[in-house]
Short mmCIF file of C-alpha atoms and ligand atoms in Angstrom, two decimals:
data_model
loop_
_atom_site.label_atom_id
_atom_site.label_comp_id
_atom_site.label_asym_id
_atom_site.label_seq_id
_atom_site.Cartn_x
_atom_site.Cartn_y
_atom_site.Cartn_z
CA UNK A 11 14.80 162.29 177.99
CA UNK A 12 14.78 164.36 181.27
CA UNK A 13 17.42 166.88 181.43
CA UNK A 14 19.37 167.50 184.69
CA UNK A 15 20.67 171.08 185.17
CA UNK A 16 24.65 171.71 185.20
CA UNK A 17 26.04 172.01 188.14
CA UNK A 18 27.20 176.10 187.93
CA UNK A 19 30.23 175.09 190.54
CA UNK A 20 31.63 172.77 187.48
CA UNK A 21 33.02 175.12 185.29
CA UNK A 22 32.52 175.19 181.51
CA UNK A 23 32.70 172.88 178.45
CA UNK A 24 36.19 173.11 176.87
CA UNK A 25 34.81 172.47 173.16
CA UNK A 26 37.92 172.31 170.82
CA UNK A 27 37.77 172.70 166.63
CA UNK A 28 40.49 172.98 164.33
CA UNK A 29 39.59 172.20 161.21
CA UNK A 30 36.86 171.89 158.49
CA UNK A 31 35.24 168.38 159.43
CA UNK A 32 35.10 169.59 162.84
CA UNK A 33 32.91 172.91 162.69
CA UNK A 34 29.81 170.71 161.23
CA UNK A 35 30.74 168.68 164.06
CA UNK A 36 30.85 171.54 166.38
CA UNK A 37 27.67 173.43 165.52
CA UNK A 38 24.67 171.09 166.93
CA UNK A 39 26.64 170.27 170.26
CA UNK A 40 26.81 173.85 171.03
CA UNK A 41 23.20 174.19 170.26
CA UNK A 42 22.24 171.71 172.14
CA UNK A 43 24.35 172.75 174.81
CA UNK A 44 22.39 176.32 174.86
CA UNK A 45 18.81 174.96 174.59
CA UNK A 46 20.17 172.87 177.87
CA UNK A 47 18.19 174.55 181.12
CA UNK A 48 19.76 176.13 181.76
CA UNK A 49 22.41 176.32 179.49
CA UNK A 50 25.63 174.47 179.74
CA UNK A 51 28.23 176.99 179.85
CA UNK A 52 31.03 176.52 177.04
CA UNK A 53 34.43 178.08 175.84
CA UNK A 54 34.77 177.47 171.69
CA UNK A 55 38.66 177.06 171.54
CA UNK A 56 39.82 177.04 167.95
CA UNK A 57 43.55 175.52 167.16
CA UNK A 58 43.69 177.24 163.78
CA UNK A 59 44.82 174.36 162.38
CA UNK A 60 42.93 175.40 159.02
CA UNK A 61 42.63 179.05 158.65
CA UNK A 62 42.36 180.06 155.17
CA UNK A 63 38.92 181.85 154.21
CA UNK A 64 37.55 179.11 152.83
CA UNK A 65 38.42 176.07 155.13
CA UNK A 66 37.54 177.87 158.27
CA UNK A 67 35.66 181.25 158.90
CA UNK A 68 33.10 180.87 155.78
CA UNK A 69 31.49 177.97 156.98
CA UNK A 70 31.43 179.18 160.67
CA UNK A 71 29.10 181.69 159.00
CA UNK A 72 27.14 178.65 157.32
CA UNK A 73 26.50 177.08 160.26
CA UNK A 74 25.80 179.90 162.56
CA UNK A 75 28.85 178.82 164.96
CA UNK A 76 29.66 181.44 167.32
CA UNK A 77 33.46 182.91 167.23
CA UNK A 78 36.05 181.17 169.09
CA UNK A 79 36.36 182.49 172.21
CA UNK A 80 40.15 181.74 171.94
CA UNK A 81 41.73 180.83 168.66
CA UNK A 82 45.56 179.36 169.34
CA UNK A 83 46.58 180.39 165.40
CA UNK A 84 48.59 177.40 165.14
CA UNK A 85 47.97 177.33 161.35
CA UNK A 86 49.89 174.78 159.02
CA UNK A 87 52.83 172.53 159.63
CA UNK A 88 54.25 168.69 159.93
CA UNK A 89 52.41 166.10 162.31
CA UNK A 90 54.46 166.24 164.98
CA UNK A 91 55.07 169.96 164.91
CA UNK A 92 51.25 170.97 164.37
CA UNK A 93 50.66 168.73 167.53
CA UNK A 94 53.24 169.80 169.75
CA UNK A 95 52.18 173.12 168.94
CA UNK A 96 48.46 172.77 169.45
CA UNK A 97 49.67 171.31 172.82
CA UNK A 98 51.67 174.15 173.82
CA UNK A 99 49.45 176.59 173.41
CA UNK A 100 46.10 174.74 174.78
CA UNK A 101 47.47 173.85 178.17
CA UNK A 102 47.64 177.46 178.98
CA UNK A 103 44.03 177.55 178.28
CA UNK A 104 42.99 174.86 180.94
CA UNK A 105 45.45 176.58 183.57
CA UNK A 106 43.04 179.93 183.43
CA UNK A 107 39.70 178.37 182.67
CA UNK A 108 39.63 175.11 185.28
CA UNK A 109 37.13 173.68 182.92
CA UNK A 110 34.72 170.63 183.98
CA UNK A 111 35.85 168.73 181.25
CA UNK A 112 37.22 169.09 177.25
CA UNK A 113 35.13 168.15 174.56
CA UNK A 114 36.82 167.30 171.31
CA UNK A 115 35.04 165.81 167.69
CA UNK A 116 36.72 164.02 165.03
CA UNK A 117 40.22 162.89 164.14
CA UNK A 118 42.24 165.21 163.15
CA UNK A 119 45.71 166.52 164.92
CA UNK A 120 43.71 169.33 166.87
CA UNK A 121 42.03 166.14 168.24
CA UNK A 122 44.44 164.05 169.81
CA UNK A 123 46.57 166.92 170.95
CA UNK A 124 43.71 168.51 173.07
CA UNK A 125 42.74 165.22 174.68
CA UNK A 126 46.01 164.57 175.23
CA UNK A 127 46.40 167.73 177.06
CA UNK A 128 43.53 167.48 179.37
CA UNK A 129 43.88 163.95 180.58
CA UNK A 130 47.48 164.71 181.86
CA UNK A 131 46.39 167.30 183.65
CA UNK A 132 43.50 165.37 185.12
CA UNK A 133 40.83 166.83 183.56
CA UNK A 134 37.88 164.61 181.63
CA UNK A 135 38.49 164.19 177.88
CA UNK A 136 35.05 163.70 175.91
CA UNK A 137 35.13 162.33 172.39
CA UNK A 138 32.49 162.86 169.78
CA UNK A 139 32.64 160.32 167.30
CA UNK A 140 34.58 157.46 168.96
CA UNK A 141 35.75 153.99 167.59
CA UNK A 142 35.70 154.74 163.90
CA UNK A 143 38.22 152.40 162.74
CA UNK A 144 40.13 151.90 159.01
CA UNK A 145 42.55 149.64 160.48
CA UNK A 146 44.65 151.24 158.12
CA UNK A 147 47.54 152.40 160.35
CA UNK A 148 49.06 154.27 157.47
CA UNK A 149 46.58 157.04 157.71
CA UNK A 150 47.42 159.87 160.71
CA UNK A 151 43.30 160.20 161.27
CA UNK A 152 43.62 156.46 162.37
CA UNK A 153 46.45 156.84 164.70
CA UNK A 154 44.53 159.98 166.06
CA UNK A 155 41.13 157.86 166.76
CA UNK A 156 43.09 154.79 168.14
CA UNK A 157 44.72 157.44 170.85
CA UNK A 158 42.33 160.13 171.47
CA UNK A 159 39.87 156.66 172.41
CA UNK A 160 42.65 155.40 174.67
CA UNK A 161 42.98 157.77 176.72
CA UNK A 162 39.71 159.96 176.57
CA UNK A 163 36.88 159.18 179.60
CA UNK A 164 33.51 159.21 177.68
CA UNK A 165 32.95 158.39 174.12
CA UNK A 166 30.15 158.59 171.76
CA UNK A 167 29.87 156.77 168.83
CA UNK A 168 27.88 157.59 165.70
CA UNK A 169 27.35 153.58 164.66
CA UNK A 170 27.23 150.09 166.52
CA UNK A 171 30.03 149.05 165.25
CA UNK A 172 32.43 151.83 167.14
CA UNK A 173 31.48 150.21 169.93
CA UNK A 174 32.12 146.76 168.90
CA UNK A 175 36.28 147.94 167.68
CA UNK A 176 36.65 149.90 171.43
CA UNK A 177 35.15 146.42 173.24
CA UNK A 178 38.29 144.85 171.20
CA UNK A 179 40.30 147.78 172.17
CA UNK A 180 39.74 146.58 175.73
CA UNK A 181 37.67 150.06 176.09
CA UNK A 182 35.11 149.08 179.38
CA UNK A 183 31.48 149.73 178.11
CA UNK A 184 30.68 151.91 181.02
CA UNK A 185 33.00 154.63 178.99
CA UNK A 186 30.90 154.39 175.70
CA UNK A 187 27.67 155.53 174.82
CA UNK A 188 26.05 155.26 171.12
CA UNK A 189 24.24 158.74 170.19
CA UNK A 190 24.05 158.74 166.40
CA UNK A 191 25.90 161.08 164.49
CA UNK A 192 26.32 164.75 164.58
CA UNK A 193 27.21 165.72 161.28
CA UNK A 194 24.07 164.47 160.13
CA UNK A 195 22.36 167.00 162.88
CA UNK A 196 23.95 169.58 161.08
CA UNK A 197 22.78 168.31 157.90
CA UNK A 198 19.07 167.85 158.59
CA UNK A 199 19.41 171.55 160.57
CA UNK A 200 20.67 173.26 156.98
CA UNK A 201 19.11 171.39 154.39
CA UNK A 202 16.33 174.18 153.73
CA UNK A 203 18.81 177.18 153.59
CA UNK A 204 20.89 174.80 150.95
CA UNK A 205 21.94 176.59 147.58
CA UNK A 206 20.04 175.71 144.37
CA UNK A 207 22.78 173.32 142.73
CA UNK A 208 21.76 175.19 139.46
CA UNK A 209 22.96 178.44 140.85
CA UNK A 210 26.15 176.73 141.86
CA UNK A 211 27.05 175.05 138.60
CA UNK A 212 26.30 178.49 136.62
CA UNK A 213 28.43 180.39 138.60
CA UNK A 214 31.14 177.22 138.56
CA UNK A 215 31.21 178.03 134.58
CA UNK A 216 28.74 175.45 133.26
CA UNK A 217 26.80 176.25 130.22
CA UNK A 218 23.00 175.37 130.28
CA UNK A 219 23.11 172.41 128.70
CA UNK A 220 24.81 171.17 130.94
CA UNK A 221 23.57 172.34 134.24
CA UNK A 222 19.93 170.96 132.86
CA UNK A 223 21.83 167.42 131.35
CA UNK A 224 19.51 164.73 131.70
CA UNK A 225 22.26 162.63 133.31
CA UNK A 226 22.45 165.37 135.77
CA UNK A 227 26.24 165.87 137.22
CA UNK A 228 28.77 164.23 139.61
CA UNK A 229 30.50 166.03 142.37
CA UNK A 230 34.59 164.97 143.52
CA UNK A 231 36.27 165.85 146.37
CA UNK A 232 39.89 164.42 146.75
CA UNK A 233 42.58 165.15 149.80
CA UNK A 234 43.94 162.35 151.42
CA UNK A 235 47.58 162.06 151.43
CA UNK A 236 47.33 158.60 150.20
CA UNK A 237 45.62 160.22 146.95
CA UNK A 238 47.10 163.16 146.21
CA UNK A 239 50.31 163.17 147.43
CA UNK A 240 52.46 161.73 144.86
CA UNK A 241 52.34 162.04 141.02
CA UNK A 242 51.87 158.07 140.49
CA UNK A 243 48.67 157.84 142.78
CA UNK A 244 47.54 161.60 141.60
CA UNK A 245 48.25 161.91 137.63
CA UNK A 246 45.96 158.23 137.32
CA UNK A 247 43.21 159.55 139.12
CA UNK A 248 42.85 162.93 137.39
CA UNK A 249 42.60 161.05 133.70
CA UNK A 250 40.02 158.65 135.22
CA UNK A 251 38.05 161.46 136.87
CA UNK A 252 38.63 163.30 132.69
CA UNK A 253 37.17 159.50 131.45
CA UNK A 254 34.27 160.25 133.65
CA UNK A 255 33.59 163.70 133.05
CA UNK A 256 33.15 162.33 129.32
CA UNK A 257 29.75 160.41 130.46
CA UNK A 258 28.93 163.52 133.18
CA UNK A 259 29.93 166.68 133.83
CA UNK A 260 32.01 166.84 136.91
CA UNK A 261 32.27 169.63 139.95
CA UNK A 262 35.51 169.09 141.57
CA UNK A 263 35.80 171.28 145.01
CA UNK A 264 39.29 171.18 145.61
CA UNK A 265 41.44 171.40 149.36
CA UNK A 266 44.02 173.89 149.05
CA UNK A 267 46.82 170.34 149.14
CA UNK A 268 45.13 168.77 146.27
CA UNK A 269 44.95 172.32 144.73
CA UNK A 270 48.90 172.40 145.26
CA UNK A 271 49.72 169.24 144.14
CA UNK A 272 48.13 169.59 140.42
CA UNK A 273 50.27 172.73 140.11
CA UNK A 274 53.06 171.24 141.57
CA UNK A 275 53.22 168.03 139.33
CA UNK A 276 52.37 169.82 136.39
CA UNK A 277 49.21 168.34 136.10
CA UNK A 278 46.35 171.41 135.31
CA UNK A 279 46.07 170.42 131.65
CA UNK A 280 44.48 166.84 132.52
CA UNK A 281 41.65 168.79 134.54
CA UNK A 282 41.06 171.49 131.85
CA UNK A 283 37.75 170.34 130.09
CA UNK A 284 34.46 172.09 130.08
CA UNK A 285 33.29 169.19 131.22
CA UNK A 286 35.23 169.82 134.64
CA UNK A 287 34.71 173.11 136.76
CA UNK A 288 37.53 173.34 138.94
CA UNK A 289 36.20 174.94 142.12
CA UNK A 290 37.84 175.85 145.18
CA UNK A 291 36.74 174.37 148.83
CA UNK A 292 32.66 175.00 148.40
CA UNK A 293 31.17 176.52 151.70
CA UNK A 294 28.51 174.41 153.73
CA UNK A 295 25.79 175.48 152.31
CA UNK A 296 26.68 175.53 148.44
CA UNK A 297 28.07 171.98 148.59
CA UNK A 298 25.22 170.42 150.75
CA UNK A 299 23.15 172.10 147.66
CA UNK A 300 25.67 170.44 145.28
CA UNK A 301 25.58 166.82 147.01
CA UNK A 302 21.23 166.85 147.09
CA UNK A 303 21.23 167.42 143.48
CA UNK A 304 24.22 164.70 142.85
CA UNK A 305 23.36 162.20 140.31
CA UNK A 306 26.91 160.77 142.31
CA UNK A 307 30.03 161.64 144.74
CA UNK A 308 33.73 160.17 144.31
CA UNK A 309 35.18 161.53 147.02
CA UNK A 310 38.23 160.02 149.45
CA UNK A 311 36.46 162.39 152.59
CA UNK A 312 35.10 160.54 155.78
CA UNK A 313 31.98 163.06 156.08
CA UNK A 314 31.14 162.93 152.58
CA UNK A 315 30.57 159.16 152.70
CA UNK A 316 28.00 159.95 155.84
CA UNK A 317 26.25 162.57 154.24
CA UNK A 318 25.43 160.82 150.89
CA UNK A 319 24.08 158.47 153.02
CA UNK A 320 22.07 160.42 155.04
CA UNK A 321 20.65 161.91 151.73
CA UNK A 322 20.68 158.86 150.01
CA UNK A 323 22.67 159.84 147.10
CA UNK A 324 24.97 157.10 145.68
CA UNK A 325 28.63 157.48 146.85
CA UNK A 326 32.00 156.16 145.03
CA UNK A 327 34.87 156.24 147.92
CA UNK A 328 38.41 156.69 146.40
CA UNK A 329 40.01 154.16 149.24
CA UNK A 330 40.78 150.57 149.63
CA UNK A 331 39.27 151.06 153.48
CA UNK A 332 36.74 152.88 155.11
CA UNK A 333 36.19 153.56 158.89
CA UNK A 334 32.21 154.02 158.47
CA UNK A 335 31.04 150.40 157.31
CA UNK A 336 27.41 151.73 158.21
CA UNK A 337 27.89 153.47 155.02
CA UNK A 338 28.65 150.72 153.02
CA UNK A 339 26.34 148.05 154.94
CA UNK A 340 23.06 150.54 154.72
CA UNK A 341 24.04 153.63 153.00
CA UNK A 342 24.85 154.26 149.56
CA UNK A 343 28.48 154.04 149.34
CA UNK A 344 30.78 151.57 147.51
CA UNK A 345 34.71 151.72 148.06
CA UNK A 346 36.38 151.57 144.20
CA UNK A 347 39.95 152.23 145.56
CA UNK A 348 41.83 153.74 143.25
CA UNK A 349 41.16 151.49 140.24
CA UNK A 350 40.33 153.36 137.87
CA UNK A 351 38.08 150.00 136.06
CA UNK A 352 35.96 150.27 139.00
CA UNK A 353 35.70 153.94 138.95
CA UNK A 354 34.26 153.98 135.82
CA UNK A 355 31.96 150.63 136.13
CA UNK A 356 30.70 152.54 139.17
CA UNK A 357 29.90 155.59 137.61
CA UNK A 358 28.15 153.16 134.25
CA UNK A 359 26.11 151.55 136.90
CA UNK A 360 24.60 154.15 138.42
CA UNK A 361 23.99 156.54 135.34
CA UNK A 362 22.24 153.07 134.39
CA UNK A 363 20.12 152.13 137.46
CA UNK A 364 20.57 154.88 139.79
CA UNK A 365 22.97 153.05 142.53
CA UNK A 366 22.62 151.77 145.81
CA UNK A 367 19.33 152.60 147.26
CA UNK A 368 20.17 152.24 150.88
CA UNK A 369 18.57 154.04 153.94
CA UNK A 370 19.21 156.01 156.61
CA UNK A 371 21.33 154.14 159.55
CA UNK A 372 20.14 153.94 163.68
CA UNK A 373 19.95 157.58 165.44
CA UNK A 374 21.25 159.44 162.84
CA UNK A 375 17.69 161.31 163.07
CA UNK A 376 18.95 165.05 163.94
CA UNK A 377 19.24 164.93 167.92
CA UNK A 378 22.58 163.02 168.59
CA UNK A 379 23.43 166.29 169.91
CA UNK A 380 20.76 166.47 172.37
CA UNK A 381 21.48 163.26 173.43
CA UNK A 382 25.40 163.90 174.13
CA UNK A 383 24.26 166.77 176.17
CA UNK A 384 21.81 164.72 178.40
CA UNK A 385 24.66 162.27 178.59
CA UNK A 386 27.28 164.67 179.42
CA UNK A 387 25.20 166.21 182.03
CA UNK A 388 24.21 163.25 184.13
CA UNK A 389 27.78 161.67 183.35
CA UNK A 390 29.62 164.59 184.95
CA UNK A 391 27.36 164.60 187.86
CA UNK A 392 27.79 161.11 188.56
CA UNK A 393 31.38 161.47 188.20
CA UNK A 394 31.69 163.93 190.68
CA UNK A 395 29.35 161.85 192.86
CA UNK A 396 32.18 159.06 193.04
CA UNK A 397 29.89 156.79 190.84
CA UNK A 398 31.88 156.34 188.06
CA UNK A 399 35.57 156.63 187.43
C1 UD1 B 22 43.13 167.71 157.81
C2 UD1 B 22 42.90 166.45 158.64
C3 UD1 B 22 42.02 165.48 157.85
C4 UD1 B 22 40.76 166.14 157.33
C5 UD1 B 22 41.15 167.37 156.54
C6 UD1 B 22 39.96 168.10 155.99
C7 UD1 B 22 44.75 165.75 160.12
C8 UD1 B 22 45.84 164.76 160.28
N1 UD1 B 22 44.15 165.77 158.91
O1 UD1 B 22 43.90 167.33 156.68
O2 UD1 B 22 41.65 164.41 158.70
O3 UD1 B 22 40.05 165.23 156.54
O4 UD1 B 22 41.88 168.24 157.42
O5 UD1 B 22 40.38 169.16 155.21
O6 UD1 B 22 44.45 166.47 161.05
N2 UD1 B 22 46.09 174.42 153.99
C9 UD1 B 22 45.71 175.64 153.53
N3 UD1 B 22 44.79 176.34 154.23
C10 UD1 B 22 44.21 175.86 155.35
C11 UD1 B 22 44.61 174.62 155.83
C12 UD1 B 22 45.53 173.91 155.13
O7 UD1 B 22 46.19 176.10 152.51
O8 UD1 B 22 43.35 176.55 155.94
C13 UD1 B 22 47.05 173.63 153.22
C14 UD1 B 22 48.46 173.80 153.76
O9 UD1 B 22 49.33 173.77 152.67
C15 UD1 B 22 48.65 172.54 154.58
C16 UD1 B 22 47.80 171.53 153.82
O10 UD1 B 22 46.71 172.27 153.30
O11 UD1 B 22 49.97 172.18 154.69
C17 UD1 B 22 47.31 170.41 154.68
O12 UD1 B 22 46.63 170.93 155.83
P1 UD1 B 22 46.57 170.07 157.19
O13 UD1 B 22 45.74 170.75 158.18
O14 UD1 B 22 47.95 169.69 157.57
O15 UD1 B 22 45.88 168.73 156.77
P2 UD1 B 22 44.66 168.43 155.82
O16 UD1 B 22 45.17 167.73 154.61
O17 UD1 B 22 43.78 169.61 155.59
#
């Protein structure tokens, strides 16, 4: 790949976060960006849309992420208010900085608020990870991919298929280009400084016997709305997850929402097994260490479903949909929904045979973020050049 130097007249990369999935996201793009020559100058804006300890500053430590140059605090709140207010206080950001374009990942709220932002005031929107579709309208990630892919002016997609639901989108080529996926840079960068899963599952309360189990242990992460949200949909899955923990001892990192909602509904005494270790949110390192030494993951998380893949661990997704077929077509994930028959044949079949073999998808070899910034680079010049629109 030859590299073209950035224009210093430009101005800098806007690069938004806001919460967790993003910062693993984040990290390789602004590495990439510095080992660019020379570098490509960036301004880390953080919406604060998670803030606690452990959703936010712990793994910027993991993954070496530089502070936020500006952190907009907008912390927790309903859709529409979290949005408006992420709005609010980013356009103040582009009025000082006259950046030469923003650059958000993902689909969460910070997402579509920032692009939104920055196209109305006529500067280049850039999405990282483009064209995932669930067609499942009912979740607020989808409504934030469908718009932030709209509207945004280059888009990079982490699987073929992205670019095959913008085409139908009516999403001209010329705006998409397929880099592979940077979460799974981030993954390949860390995996050596991973934690021991042993040291994990002591300090998580396990006895011996079971951290050295033949059968090894399972790892859950639940958060979506869908899931957790309301007794009916939460109080099933918690006495399958207890079924399961019967055949293997279970690690269950818990979001601060899920966390909530099993207080909330009453609902602790179904989790409160040995064979269970209630954990709160793991940082990067710990659960990449946790996931490697998985004999499986249930988990309702997009990432998760990528990075089992990536590792090639077998991966049970708690959804009727998923917006990463790639997973599912050459990784090692099967959606179960939330039936909890399925939940526990999948779980029997792979303490039987091991799972889904599966390998690792198309460009999802460690430099998508290399790629993006070669991309990005010869994209902005030939904007500015009157080549493209
Ligand atoms: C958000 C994203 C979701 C992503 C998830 C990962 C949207 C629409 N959703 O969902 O795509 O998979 O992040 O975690 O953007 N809370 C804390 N501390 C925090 C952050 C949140 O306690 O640092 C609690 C608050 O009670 C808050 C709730 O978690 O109301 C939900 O947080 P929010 O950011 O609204 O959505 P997530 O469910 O985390």
């Amino acid at each position: 790949m030859t590299l073209r130097p950035w224009p210093v007249d430009l101005g800098p990369v806007v690069c938004v976060v806001g919460a967790r999935p993003n910062f693993m996201k984040m990290a390789p793009i602004l590495r990439a960006f510095a080992a660019h020559a020379p570098a490509i100058p960036t301004l880390l804006v953080h919406t604060g849309q998670h803030y606690d300890r452990d959703m936010s500053d712990r793994l910027f430590e993991d993954l070496c992420l530089p502070r936020p140059d500006i952190n907009l605090d907008v912390g927790s709140a309903s859709h529409a208010v979290q949005t408006a207010e992420v709005m609010r206080r980013f356009e103040p950001v582009l009025d000082e900085h006259r950046p030469a374009c923003v650059l958000v990942v993902g689909d969460v709220n910070s997402t579509l608020a920032c692009t939104l932002v920055a196209v109305k005031k006529g500067i280049p929107a850039v999405h990282v990870e483009a064209g995932l579709r669930s067609y499942d309208r009912g979740m607020p990630e989808e409504i934030n991919r469908v718009l932030t892919d709209q509207v945004a002016d280059r888009l990079y997609t982490t699987e073929r298929s992205a670019g095959g639901n913008l085409a139908r989108e009516g999403i001209p080529g010329e705006r998409v280009a397929f880099v592979g996926n940077v979460m799974i840079d981030s993954l390949l960068f860390h995996r050596e400084r991973s934690q021991a899963p042993a040291a994990v599952l002591e300090a998580a309360g396990f006895p011996p016997e079971i951290v050295a189990s033949p059968s090894g242990y399972g790892v859950v992460t639940l958060h979506r709305p869908s899931n957790v949200d309301q007794r009916e949909t939460l109080e099933p899955l918690l006495t399958v997850l207890r079924q399961v923990s019967e055949k293997l001892p279970l690690v269950f990192a818990l979001h601060p929402r899920t966390r909530a909602n099993i207080e909330r509904f009453g609902l602790a005494d179904l989790v409160a097994t040995p064979r269970m270790a209630m954990l709160p949110p793991q940082g990067y390192l710990e659960m990449l260490g946790l996931m490697a030494g998985a004999t499986v993951m249930l988990t309702d998380s997009g990432g998760l479903q990528e990075e089992t893949t990536a590792l090639g661990i077998p991966c049970l997704t708690v959804r009727e949909n998923t917006e990463r077929p790639i997973t599912i077509e050459q990784g090692t994930n099967t959606l179960v929904g939330r039936d909890g028959a399925a939940i526990l044949r999948g779980v029997d079949e792979i303490l039987a045979g091991g799972g889904k073999r599966g390998r690792v998808p198309e460009y999802w070899d460690g430099r998508a973020a290399e790629r993006i910034a070669a991309d990005l680079c010869d994209w902005l010049l030939a904007r500015r050049a009157g080549a493209n629109p």
